[in-house]
Coordinates of C-alpha atoms in Angstrom, one line a residue:
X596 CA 11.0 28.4 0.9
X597 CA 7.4 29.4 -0.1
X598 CA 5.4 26.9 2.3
X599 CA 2.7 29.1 4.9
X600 CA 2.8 28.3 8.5
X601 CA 2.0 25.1 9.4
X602 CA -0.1 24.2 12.1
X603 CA 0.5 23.4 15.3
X604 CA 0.2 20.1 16.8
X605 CA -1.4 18.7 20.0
X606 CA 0.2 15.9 21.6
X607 CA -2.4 12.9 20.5
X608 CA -0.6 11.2 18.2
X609 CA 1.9 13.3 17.7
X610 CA 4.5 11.7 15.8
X611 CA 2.4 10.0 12.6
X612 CA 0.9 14.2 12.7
X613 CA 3.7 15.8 12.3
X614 CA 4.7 12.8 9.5
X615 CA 1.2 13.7 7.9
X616 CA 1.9 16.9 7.3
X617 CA 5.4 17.6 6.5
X618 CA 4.6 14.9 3.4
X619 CA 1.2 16.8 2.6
X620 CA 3.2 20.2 2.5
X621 CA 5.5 18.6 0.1
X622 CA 3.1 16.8 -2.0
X623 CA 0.7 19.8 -2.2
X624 CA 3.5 21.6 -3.5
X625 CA 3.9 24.3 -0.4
X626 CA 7.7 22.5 -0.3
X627 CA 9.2 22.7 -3.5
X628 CA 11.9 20.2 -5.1
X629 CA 15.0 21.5 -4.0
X630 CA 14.0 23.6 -0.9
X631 CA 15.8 22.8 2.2
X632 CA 14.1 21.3 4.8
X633 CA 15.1 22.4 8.8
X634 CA 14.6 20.6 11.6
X635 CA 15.0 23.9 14.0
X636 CA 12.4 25.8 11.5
X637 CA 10.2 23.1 11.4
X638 CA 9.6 22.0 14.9
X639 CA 9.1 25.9 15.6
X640 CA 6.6 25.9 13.0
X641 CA 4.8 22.5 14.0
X642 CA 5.0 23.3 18.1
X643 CA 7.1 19.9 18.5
X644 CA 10.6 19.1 19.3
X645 CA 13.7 18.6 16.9
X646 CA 13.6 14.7 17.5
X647 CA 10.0 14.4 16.4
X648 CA 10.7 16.2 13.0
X649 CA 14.0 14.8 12.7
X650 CA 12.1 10.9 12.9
X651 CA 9.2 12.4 10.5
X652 CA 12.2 13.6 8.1
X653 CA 14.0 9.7 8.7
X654 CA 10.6 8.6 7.3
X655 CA 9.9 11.0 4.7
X656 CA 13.5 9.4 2.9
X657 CA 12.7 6.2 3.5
X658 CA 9.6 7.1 1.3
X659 CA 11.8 9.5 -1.5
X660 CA 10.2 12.6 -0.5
X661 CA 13.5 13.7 1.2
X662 CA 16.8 13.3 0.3
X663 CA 20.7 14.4 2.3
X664 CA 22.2 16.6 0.2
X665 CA 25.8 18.3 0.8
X666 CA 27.1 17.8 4.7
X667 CA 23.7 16.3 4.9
X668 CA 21.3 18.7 4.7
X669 CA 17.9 17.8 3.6
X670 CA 16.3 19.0 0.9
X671 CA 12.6 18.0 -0.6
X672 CA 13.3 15.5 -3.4
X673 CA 14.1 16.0 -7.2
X674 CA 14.4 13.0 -9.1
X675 CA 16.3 12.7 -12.3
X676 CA 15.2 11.9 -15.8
X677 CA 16.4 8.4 -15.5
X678 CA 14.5 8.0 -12.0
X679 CA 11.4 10.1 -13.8
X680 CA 11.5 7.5 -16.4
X681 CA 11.7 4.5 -14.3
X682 CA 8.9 4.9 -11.9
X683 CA 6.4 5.8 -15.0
X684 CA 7.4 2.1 -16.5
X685 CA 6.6 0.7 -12.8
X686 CA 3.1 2.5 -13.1
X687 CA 2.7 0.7 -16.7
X688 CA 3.5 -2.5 -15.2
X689 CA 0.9 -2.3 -12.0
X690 CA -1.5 -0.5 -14.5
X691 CA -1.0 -2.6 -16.9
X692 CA -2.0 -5.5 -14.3
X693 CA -5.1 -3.2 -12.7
X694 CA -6.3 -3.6 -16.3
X695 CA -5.5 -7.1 -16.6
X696 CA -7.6 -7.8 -13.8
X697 CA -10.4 -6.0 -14.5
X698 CA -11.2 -7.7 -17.8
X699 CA -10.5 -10.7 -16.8
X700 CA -12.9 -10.5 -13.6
X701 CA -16.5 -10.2 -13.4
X702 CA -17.2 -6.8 -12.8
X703 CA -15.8 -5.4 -15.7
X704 CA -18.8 -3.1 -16.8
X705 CA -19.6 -2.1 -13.6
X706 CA -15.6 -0.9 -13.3
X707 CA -16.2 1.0 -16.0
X708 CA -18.8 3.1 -15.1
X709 CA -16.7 3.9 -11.6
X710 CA -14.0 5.0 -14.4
X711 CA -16.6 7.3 -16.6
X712 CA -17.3 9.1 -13.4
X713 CA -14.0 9.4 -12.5
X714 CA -13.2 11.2 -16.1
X715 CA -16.1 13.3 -16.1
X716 CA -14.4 14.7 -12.5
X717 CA -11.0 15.3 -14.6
X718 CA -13.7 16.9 -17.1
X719 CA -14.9 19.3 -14.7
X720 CA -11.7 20.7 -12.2
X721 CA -10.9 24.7 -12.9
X722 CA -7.9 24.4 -11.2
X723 CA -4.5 23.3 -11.0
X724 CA -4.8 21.3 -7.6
X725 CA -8.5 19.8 -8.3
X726 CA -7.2 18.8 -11.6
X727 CA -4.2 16.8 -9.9
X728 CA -6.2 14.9 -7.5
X729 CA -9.0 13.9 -10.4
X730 CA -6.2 13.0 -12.5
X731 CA -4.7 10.5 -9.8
X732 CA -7.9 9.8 -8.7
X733 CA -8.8 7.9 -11.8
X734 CA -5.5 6.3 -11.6
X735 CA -6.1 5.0 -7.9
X736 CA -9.9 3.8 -8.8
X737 CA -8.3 2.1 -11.8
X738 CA -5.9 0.1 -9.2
X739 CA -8.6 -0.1 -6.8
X740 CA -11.2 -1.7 -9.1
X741 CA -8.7 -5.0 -10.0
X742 CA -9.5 -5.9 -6.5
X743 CA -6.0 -6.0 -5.9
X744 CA -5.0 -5.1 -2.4
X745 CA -1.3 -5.3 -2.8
X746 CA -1.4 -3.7 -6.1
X747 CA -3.0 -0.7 -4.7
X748 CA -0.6 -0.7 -1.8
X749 CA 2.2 -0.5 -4.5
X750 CA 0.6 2.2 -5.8
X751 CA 0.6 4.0 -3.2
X752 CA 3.8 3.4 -2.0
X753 CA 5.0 5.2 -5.5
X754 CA 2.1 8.2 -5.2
X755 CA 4.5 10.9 -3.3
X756 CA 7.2 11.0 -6.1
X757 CA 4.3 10.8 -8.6
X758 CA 3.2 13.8 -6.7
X759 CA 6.8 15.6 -6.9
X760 CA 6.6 15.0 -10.3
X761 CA 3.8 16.5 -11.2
X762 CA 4.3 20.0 -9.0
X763 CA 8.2 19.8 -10.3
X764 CA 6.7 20.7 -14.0
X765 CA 4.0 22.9 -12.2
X766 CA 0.6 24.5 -13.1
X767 CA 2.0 25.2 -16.7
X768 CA 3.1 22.5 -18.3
X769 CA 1.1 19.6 -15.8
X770 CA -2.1 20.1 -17.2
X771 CA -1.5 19.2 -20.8
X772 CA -1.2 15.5 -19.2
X773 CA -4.6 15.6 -17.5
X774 CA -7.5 15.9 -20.2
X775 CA -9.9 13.6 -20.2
X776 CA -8.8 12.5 -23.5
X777 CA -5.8 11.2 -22.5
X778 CA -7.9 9.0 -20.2
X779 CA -10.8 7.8 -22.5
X780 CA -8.8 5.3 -24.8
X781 CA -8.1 3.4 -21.2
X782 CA -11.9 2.9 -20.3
X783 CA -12.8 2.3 -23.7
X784 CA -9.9 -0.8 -24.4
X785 CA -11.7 -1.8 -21.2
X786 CA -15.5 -1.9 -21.8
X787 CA -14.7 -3.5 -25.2
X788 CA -12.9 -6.0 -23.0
X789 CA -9.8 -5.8 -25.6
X790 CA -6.9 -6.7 -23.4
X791 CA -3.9 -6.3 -25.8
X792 CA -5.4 -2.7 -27.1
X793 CA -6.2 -1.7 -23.1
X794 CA -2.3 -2.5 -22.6
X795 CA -0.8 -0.9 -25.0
X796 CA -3.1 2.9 -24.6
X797 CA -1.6 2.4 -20.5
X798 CA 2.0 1.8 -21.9
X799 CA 2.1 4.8 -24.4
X800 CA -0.3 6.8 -21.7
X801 CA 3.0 6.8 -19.2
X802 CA 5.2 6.5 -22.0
X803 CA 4.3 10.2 -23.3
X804 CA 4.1 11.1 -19.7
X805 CA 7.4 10.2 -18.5
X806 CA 9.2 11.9 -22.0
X807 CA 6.5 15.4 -20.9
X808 CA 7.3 15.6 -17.7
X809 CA 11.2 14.8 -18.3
X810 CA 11.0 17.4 -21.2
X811 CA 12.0 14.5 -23.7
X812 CA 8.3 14.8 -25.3
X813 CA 9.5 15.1 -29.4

């Protein structure tokens, strides 16, 4: 297991701490896909009792983070091709509507100057992590500018697995996904306020992206 010690907690709000960072250790990468995750280890690492990391744990699954493997021992997350391939087509489909939404609504040009800047952040990370959060960054802005409050809370409901996937391919092969150039086509569908073109660049965006980071890319 190749997470660093974690800190400990103090007892305000204890319980939606200890959830806070067990799921940033895991989507930062600290927990790999696969490593197993113990509730003795963990609530000597945090300072907390069994029962408080065993609920944080209950609610890590609930989100697919975590998952029981054999005689129930949990394990951070690894989802399959199939899985990898479905939740990219539900990130078309609430894209697909962020960008929907945005043309059709009044602040179109003003959305896409908030989604210029957000490229140009992409454009400048030098590193592996920076480069992750611009890249879902942009995505995020480009839910949060539809004006869409439940789309965004969809969204984010799917963001930790997004997350998985992402460190699951690693510093490596990850990158190659996050150029602003990839990115680009999406504004520009938008500014030209060409709907049908706009949907299609976010449907073969996570199209290419589910088949890299599945290892299916031809």
């Amino acid at each position: 297991m190749s997470a660093e010690s974690l800190p400990t907690m103090d007892r305000s709000t204890l319980r939606e701490r200890v959830l806070q960072a067990l799921r940033t250790a895991i989507t930062s990468g600290a927990y790999r896909p696969g490593d197993h995750l113990g509730e003795v280890e963990l609530a000597g690492r945090l300072g907390v009792s069994r029962g408080t990391v065993r609920e944080a744990l209950r609610h890590l699954q609930q989100e697919g983070l975590v998952q029981a493997g054999m005689r129930g021992m949990l394990r951070v997350n690894s989802l399959s091709q199939e899985e990898i391939h479905g939740l990219f087509r539900v990130r078309a489909a609430l894209e697909g509507l962020a960008v929907t939404e945005i043309i059709g609504g009044p602040r179109r040009k003003k959305a896409v100057t908030a989604l210029r800047k957000a490229v140009d952040e992409l454009a400048g990370a030098d590193d592996f992590a920076t480069r992750v959060e611009a890249d879902l960054g942009f995505h995020l802005k480009l839910c949060e500018l539809s004006g869409n409050a439940m789309l965004v809370e969809s969204w984010r409901h799917l963001e930790g697995r997004i997350r998985i996937t992402i460190m699951n391919r690693g510093p490596e092969g990850a990158p190659t996904m996050m150029t602003p150039a990839r990115h680009a086509p999406i504004i520009d569908a938008i500014d030209n306020g060409d709907l049908d073109k706009a949907l299609e660049v976010v449907q073969e965006h996570m199209t290419a992206a589910a088949d890299h980071f599945t290892g299916t890319a031809g």
